[in-house]
Coordinates of C-alpha atoms in Angstrom, one line a residue:
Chain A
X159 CA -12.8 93.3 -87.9
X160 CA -11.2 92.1 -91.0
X161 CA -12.7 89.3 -93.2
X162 CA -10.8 86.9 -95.4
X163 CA -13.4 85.9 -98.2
X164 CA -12.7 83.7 -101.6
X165 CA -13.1 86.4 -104.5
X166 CA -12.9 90.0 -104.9
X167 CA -14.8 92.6 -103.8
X168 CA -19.2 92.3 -104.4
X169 CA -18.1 88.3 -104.5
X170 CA -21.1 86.0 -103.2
X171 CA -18.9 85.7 -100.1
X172 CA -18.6 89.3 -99.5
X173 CA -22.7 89.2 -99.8
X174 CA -22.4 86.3 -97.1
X175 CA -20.1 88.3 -95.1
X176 CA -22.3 91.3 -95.0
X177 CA -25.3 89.3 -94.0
X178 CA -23.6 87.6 -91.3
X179 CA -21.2 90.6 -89.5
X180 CA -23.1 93.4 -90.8
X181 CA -21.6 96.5 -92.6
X182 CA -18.7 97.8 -90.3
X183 CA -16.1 94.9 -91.6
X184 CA -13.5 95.2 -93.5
X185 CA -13.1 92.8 -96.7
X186 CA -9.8 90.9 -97.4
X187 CA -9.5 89.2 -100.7
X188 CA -8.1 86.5 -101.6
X189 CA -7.7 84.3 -104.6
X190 CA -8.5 80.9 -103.7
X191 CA -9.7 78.7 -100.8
X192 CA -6.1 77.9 -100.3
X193 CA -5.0 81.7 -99.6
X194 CA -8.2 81.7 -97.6
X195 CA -6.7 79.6 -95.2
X196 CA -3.3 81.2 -95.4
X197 CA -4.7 84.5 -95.0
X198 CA -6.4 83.5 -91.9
X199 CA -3.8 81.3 -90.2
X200 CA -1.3 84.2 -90.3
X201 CA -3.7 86.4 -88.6
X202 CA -4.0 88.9 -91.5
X203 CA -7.8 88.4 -91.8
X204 CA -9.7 88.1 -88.2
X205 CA -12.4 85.8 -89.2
X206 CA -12.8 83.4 -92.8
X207 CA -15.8 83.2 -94.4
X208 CA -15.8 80.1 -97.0
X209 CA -18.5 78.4 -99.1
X210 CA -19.4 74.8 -98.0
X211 CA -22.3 74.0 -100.1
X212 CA -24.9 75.0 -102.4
X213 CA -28.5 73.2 -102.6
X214 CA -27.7 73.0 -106.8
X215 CA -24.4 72.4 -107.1
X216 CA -23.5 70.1 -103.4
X217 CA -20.9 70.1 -101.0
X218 CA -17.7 71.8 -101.6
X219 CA -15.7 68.5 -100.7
X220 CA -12.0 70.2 -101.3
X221 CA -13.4 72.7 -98.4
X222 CA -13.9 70.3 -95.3
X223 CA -10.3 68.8 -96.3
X224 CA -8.7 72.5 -95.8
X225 CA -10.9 72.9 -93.0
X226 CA -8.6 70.2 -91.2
X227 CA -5.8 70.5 -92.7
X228 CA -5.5 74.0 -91.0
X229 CA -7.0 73.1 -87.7
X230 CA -9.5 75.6 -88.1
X231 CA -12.3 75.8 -86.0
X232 CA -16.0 76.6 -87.0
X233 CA -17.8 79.4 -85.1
X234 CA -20.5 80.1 -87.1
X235 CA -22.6 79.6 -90.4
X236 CA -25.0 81.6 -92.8
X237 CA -26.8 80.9 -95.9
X238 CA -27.5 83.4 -98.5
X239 CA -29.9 82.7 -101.4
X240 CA -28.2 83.3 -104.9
X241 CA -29.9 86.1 -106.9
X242 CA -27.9 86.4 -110.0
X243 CA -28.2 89.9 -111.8
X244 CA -27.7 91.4 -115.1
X245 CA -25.7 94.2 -115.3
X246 CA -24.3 96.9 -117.8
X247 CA -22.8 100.1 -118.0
X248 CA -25.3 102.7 -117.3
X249 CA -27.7 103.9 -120.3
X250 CA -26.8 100.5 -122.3
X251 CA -30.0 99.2 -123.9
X252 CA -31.1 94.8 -123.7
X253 CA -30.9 95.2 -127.5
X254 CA -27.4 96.6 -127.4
X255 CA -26.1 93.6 -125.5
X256 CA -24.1 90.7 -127.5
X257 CA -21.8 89.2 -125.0
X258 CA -22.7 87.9 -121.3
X259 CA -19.9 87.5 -119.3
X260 CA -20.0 85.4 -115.8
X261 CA -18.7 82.5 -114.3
X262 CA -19.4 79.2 -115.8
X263 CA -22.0 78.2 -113.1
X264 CA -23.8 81.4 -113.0
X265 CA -24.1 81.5 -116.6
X266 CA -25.3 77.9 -117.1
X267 CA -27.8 78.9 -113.6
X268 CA -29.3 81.8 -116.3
X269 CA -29.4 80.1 -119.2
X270 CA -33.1 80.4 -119.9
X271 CA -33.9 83.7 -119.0
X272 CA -30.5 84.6 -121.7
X273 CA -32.1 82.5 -124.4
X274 CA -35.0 84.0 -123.9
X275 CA -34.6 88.1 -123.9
X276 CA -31.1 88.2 -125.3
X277 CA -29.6 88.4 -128.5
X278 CA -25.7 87.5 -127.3
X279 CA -22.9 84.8 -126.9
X280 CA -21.8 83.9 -123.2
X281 CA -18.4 84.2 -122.1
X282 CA -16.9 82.3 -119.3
X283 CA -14.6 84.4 -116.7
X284 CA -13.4 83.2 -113.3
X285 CA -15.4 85.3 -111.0
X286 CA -18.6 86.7 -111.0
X287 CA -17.2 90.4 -109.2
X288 CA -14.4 90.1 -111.0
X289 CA -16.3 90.5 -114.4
X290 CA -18.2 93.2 -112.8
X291 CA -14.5 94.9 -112.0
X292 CA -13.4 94.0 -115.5
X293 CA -16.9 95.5 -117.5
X294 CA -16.7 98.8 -115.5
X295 CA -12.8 98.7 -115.9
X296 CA -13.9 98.6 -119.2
X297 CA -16.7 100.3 -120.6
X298 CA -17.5 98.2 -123.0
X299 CA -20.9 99.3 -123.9
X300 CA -21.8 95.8 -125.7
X301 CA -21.2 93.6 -123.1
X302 CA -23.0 92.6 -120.0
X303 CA -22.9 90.4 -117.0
X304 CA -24.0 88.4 -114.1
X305 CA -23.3 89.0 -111.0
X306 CA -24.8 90.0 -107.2
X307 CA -26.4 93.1 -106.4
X308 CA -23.7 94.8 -104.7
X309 CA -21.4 94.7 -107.6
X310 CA -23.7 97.3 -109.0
X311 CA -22.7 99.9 -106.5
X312 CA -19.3 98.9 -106.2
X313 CA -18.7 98.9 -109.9
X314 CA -21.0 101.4 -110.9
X315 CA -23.0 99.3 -113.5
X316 CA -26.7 99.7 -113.8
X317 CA -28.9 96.3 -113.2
X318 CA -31.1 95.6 -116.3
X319 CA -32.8 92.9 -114.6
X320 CA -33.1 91.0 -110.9
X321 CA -33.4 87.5 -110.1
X322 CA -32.6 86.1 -113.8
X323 CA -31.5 82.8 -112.3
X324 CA -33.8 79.7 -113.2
X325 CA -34.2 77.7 -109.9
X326 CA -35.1 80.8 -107.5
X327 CA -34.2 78.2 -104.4
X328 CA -30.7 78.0 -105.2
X329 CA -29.1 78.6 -102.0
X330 CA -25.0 78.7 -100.6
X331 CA -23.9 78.2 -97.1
X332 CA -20.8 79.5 -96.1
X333 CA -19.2 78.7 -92.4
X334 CA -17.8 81.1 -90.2
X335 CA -13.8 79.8 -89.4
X336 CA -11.7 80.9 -86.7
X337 CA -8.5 80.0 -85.3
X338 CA -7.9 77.6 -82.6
X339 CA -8.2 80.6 -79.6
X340 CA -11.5 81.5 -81.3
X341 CA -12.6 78.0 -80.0
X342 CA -15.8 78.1 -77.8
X343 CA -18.0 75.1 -77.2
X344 CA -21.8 75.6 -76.6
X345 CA -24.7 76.7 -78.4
X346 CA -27.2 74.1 -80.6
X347 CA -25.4 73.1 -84.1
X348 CA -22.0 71.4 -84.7
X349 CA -20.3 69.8 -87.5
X350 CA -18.6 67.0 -86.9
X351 CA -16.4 64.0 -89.3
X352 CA -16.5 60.9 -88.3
X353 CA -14.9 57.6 -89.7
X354 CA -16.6 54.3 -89.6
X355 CA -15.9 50.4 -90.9
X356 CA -18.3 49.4 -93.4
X357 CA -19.8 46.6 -91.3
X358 CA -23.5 46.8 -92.3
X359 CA -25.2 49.3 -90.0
X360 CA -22.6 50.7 -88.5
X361 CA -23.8 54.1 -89.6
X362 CA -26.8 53.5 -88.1
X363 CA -25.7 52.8 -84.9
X364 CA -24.1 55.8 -84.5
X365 CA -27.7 58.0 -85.6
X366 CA -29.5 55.7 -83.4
X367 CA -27.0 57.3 -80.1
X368 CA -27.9 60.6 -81.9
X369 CA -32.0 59.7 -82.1
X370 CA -32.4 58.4 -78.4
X371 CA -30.9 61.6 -77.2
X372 CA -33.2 63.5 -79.8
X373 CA -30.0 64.9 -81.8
X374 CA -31.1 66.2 -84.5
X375 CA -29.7 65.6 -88.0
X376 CA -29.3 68.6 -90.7
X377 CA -26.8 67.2 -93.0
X378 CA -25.0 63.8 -93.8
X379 CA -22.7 63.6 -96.2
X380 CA -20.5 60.2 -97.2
X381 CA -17.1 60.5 -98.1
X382 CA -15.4 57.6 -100.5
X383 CA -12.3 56.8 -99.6
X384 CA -10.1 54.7 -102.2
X385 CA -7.2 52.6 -101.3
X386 CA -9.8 52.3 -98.3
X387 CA -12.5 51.0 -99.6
X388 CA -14.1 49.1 -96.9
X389 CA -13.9 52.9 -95.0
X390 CA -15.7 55.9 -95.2
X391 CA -15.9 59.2 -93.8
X392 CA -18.9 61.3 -92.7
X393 CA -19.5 64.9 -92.4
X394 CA -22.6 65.0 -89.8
X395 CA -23.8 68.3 -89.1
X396 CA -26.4 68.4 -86.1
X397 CA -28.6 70.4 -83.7
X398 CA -30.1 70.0 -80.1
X399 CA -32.0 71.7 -77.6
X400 CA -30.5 69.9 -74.9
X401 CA -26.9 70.3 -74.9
X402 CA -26.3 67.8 -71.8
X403 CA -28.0 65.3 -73.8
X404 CA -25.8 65.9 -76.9
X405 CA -22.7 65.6 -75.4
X406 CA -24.0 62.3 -73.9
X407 CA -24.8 61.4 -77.7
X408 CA -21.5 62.2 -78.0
X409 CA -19.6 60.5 -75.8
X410 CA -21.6 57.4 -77.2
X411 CA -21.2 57.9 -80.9
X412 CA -17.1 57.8 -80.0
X413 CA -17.4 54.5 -79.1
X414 CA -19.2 53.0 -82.6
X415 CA -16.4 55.4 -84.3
X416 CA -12.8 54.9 -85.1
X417 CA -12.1 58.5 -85.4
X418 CA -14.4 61.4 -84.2
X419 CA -13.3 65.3 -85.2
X420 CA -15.1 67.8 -83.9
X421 CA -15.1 70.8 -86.3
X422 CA -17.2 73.3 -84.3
X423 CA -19.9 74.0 -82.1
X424 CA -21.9 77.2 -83.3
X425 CA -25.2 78.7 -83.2
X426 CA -27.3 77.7 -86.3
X427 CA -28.7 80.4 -89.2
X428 CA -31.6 80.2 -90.7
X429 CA -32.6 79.8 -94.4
X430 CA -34.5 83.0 -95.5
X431 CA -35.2 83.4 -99.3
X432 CA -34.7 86.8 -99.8
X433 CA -31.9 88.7 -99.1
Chain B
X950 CA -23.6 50.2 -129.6
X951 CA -23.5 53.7 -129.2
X952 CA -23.1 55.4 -126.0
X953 CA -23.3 59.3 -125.2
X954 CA -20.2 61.3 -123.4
X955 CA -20.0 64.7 -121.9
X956 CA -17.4 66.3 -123.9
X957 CA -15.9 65.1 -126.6
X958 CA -13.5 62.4 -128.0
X959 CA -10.5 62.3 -125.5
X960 CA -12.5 63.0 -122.6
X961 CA -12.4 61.1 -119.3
X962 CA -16.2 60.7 -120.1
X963 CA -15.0 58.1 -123.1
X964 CA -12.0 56.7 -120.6
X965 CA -15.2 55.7 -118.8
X966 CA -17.2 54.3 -121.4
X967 CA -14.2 52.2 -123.2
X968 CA -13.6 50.9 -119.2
X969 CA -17.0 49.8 -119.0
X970 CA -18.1 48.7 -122.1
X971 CA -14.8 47.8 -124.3
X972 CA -13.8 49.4 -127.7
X973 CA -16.2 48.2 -129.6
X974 CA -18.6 51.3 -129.2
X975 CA -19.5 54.2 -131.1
X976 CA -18.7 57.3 -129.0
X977 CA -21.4 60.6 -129.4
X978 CA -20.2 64.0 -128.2
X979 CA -22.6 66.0 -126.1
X980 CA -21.3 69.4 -124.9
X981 CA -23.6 69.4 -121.6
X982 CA -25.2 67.1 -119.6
X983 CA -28.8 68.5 -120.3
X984 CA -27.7 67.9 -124.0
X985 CA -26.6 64.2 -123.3
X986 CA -30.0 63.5 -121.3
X987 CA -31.5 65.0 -124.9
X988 CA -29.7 62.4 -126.9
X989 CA -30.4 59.2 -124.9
X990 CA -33.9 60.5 -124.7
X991 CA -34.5 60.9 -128.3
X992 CA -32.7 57.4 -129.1
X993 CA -29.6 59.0 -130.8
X994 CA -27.5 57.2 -128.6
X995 CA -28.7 53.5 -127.1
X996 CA -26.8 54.5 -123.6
X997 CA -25.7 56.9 -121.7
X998 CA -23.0 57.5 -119.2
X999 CA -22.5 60.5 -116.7
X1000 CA -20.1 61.6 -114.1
X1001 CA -22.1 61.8 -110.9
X1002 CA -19.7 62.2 -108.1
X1003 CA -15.3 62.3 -107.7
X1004 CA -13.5 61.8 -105.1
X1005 CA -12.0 65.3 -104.2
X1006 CA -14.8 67.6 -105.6
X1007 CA -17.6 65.9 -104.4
X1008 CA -21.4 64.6 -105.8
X1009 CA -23.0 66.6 -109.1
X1010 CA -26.2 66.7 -107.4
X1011 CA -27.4 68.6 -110.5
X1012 CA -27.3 64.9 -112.4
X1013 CA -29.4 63.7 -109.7
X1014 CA -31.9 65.9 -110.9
X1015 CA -31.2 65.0 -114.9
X1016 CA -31.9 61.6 -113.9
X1017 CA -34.9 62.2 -112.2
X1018 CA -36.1 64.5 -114.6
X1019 CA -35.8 62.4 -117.8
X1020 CA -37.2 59.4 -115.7
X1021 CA -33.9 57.5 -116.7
X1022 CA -33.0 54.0 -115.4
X1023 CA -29.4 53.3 -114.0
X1024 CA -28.3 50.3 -115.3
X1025 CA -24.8 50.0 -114.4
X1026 CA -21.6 52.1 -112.5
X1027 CA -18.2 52.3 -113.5
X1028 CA -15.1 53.9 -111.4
X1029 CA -12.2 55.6 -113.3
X1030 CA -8.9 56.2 -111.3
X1031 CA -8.3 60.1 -112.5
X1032 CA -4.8 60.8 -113.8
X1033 CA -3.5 63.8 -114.9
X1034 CA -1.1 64.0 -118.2
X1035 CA 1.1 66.9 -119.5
X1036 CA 1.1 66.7 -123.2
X1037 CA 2.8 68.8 -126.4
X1038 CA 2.4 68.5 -130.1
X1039 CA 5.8 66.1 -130.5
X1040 CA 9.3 67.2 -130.1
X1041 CA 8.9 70.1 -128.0
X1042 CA 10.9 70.2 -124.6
X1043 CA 9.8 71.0 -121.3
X1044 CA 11.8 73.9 -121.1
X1045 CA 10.0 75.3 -124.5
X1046 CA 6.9 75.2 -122.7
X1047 CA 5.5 79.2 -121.3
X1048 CA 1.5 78.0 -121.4
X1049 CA -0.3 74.9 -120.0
X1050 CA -4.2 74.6 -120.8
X1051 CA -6.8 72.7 -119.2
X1052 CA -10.0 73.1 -117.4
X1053 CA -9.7 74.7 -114.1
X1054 CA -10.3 71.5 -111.6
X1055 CA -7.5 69.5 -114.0
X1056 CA -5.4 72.9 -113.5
X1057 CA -6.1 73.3 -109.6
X1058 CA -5.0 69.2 -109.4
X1059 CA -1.4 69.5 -110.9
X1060 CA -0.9 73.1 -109.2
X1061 CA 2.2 71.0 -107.5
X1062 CA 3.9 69.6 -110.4
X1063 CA 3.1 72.7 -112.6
X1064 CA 5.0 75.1 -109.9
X1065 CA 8.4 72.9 -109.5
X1066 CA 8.8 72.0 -113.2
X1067 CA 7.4 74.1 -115.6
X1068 CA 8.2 77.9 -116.1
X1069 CA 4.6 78.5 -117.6
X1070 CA 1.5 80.3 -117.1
X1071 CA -1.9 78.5 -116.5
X1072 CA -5.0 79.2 -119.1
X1073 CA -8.4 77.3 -118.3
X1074 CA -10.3 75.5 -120.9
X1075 CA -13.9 74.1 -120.9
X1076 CA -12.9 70.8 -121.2
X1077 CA -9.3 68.7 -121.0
X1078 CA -10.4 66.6 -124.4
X1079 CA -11.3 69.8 -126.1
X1080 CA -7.7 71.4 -125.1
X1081 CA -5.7 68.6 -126.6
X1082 CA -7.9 68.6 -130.0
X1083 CA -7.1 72.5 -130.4
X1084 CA -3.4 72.5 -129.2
X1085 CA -3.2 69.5 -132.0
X1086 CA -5.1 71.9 -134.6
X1087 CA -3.3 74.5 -133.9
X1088 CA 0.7 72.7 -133.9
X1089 CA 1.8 75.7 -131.0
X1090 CA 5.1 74.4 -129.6
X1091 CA 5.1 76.6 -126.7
X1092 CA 2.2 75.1 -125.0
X1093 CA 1.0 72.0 -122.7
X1094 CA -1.9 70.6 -122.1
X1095 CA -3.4 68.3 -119.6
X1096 CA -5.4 65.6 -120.3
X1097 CA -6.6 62.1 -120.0
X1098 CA -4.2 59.4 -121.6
X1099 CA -6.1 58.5 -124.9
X1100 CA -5.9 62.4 -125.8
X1101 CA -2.3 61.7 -126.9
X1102 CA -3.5 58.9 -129.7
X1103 CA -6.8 61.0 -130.9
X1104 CA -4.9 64.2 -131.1
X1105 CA -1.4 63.2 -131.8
X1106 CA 0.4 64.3 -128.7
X1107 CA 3.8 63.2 -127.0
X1108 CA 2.5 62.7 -123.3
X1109 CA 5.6 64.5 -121.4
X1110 CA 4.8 63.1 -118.3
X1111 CA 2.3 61.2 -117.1
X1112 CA 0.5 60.7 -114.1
X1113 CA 1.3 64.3 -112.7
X1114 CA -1.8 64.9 -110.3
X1115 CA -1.3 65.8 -106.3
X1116 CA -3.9 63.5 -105.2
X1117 CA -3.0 59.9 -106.6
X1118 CA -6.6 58.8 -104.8
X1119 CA -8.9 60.8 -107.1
X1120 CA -11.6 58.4 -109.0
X1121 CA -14.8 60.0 -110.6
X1122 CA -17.9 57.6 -110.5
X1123 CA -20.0 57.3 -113.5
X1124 CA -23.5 56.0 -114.0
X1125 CA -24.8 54.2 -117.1
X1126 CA -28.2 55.7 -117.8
X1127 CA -30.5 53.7 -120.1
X1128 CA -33.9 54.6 -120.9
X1129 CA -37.3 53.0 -119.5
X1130 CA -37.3 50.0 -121.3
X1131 CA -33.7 49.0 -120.1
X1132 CA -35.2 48.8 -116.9
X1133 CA -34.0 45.6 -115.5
X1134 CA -34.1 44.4 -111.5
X1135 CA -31.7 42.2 -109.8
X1136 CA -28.1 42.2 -108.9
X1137 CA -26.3 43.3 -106.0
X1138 CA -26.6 46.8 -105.9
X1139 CA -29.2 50.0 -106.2
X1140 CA -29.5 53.5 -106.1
X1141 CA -32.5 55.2 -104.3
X1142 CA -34.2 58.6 -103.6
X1143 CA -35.8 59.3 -100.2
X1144 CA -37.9 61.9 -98.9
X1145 CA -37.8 61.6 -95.2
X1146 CA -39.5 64.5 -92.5
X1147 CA -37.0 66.1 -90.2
X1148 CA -38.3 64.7 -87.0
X1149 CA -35.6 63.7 -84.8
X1150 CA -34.7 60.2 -86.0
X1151 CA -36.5 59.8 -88.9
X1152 CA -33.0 58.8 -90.9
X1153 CA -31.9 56.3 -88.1
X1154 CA -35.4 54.2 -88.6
X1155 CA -34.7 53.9 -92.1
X1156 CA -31.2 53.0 -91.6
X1157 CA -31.8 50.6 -88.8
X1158 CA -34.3 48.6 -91.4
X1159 CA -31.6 48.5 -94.0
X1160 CA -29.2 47.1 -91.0
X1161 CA -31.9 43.7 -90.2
X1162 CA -31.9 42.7 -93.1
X1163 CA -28.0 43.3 -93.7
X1164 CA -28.3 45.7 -96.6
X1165 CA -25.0 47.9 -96.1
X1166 CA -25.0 51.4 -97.1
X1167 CA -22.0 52.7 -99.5
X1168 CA -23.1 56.0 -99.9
X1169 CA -25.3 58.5 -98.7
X1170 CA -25.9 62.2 -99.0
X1171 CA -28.7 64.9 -97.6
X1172 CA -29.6 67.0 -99.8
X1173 CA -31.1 70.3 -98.4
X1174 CA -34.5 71.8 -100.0
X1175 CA -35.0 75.6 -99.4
X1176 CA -38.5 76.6 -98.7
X1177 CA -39.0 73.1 -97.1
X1178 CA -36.8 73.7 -93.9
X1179 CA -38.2 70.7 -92.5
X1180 CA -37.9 68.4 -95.0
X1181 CA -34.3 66.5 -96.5
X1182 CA -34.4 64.2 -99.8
X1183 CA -31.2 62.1 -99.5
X1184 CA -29.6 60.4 -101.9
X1185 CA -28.5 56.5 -101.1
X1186 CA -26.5 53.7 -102.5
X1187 CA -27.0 50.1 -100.9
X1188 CA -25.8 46.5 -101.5
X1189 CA -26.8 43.1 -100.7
X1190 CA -25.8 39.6 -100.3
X1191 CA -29.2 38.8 -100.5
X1192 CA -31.8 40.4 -102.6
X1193 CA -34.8 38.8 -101.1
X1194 CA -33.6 40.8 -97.7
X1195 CA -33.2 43.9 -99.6
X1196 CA -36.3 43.5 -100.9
X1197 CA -37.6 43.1 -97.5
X1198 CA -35.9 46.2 -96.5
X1199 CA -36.8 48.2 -99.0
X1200 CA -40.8 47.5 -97.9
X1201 CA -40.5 48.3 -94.4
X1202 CA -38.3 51.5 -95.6
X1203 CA -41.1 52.4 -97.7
X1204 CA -43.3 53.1 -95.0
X1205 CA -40.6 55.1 -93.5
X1206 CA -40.7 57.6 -95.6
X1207 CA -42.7 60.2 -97.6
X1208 CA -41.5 59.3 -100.9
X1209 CA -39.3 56.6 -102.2
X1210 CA -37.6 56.5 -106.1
X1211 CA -35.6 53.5 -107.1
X1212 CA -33.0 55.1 -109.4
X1213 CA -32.1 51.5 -110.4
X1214 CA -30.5 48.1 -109.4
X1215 CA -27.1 47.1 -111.6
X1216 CA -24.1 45.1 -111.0
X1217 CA -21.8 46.9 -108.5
X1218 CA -18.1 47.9 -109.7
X1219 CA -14.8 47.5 -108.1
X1220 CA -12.2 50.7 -107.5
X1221 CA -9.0 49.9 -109.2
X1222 CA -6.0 52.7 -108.9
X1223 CA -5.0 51.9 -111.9
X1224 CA -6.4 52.0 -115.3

């Protein structure tokens, strides 16, 4: 089965994409969220795996708009907790080190543990992997970076040190997106946008429809909408045991809506915080 | 008065701050937020302001946390209408140009324009402010940057064309951040914290007392916490005709929950598209 992920090769995603499909896959890389889509929609990839949130840095707003904008359907999620490594070529000493090279976020996320046991500048660079590419590409003996742990193998670089990223519960979820024929209805989590007036309460009429059919909530997320301002969007995420008595929440919550998008009904992951 | 930025002179940061507080101020430069939470709390600066959520990207929940963590007070919000400018050291044509700079999201937003005008490569920057002051230092006529208006008085730059974002709906929201002793209640609006268990409902009974005493939610936003799967902190922004009502609310809300911050209560702003 082929994967479309965001990044290269030993990306986060491809970590994600391991975790979730297991090792028989094959990897399609692509640039941006935008050839994501693209990749996907002309049936290149089989399956998309793209980053929705992180617990540090939030919700990948830009994401959910794609999402639609494709008519793509959700069939799946997965969370992976973010280890971030430090890697060299093999043999180079800590002391040797005077450059660390990562993306922006991954640097500032290891900030401490740099100040702390390195003598060395940081240097921003799009992609995690793809500074683990670029070092081993390379050779530079002088450099290091930061990046997951299966960039090591992939890229032959030897990890000085594991787990060098300050908040150890720093975790991404990534959703599993399919075309329109991977459609399949069922199962005990969905994510779902929904637009509603901004009539006080109107939001919670629609969770108290979800509550009296003990719906479950997992993640609410308010979107502003300007040039609208007295309307907002919602992206809802939420699980059930019953799935008669969601769709009877449902059916309700479309009447207190103006618009209700259904973006998927999967089976829910779990958090775990190792990998 | 002075009041600490995020970035430097030029930056949308100080677009903000002249919006909010006129141009009688005295800007201060900080290069990260942690850095700008340093200089209000060490009374460098008498105010603060700080991007905390935009329209296409989405909440920095990492500010939350700043907030939180320096015990800050929000005393006021502004809204800044994002928009894009291309910009050269004077008398250089758009035909001359074979490099435009910026940081990455500024980049990603003009991706349209950039494509069906300009015959140039893209380069990313830390910061849009900080591009205009080095293509200014440096007088190179064959490259662009993009930046926020004021950029082209600071830095002495012939704004090419303004206004050349894809989304014309993209405002970032800024708080003002004072320290304890600016604490002042009142007015029609407030930012809280809540800690709520994840028992079936337990968001709809805090909502519902928000909605009898017609307090009206304008944002709100779940935020997940990893190694406490059954726990959510959200994030919510209310408003109120009447603030004995809210006060009401706010007691019966209180023993809704598990814990409840108040981040602040300030004087709601308007969204205007253009500044």
């Amino acid at each position: 089965m082929k994967i479309a992920i965001q990044g290269i090769r030993g990306a986060f995603h491809e970590a994600a994409a391991l975790k979730h499909f297991g090792d028989t896959i094959e990897i399609v890389e692509c640039d941006t969220f935008k050839s994501l889509c693209d990749t996907l929609k002309s049936s290149i990839a089989d399956k998309a795996l793209m980053a929705i949130e992180n617990s540090i840095a939030g919700s990948i707003l830009g994401n959910y708009t794609l999402i639609h904008e494709y008519g793509f359907y959700v069939i799946g999620e997965v969370y992976l907790n973010i280890k971030m490594n430090l890697m060299t070529i093999p043999g180079v000493a800590i002391s040797d080190i005077s450059v660390v090279e990562s993306h922006p976020i991954a640097l500032q996320q290891c900030q401490e543990y740099i100040h702390k046991n390195l003598n060395a500048t940081c240097k921003e660079s799009n992609d995690t992997a793809e500074s683990a590419r670029n070092l081993s590409l390379s050779s530079d003996t002088s450099k290091a970076i930061i990046a997951s742990k299966i960039c090591s193998e992939l890229y032959n670089l030897e990890i000085k040190q594991e787990g060098i990223e300050t908040h150890k519960q720093n975790f991404t979820r990534f959703l599993i997106l399919g075309r329109e024929d991977d459609k399949s209805l069922g199962n005990n989590k969905a994510s779902l946008r929904l637009q509603l007036g901004n009539e006080v309460g109107s939001l919670a009429n629609v969770l108290v429809a979800f509550k009296e059919n003990e719906v479950n909530l997992t993640k609410i997320q308010s979107i502003p909408i300007i040039g609208a301002p007295y309307e907002y969007d919602f992206h809802i995420d939420v699980e059930w045991a019953d799935y008669d008595r969601y769709q009877s929440a449902l059916a309700e919550v479309e009447t207190k809506t103006r618009a209700l998008s259904l973006l998927g009904e999967y089976k829910k992951s779990s958090f775990e915080l190792n990998q």
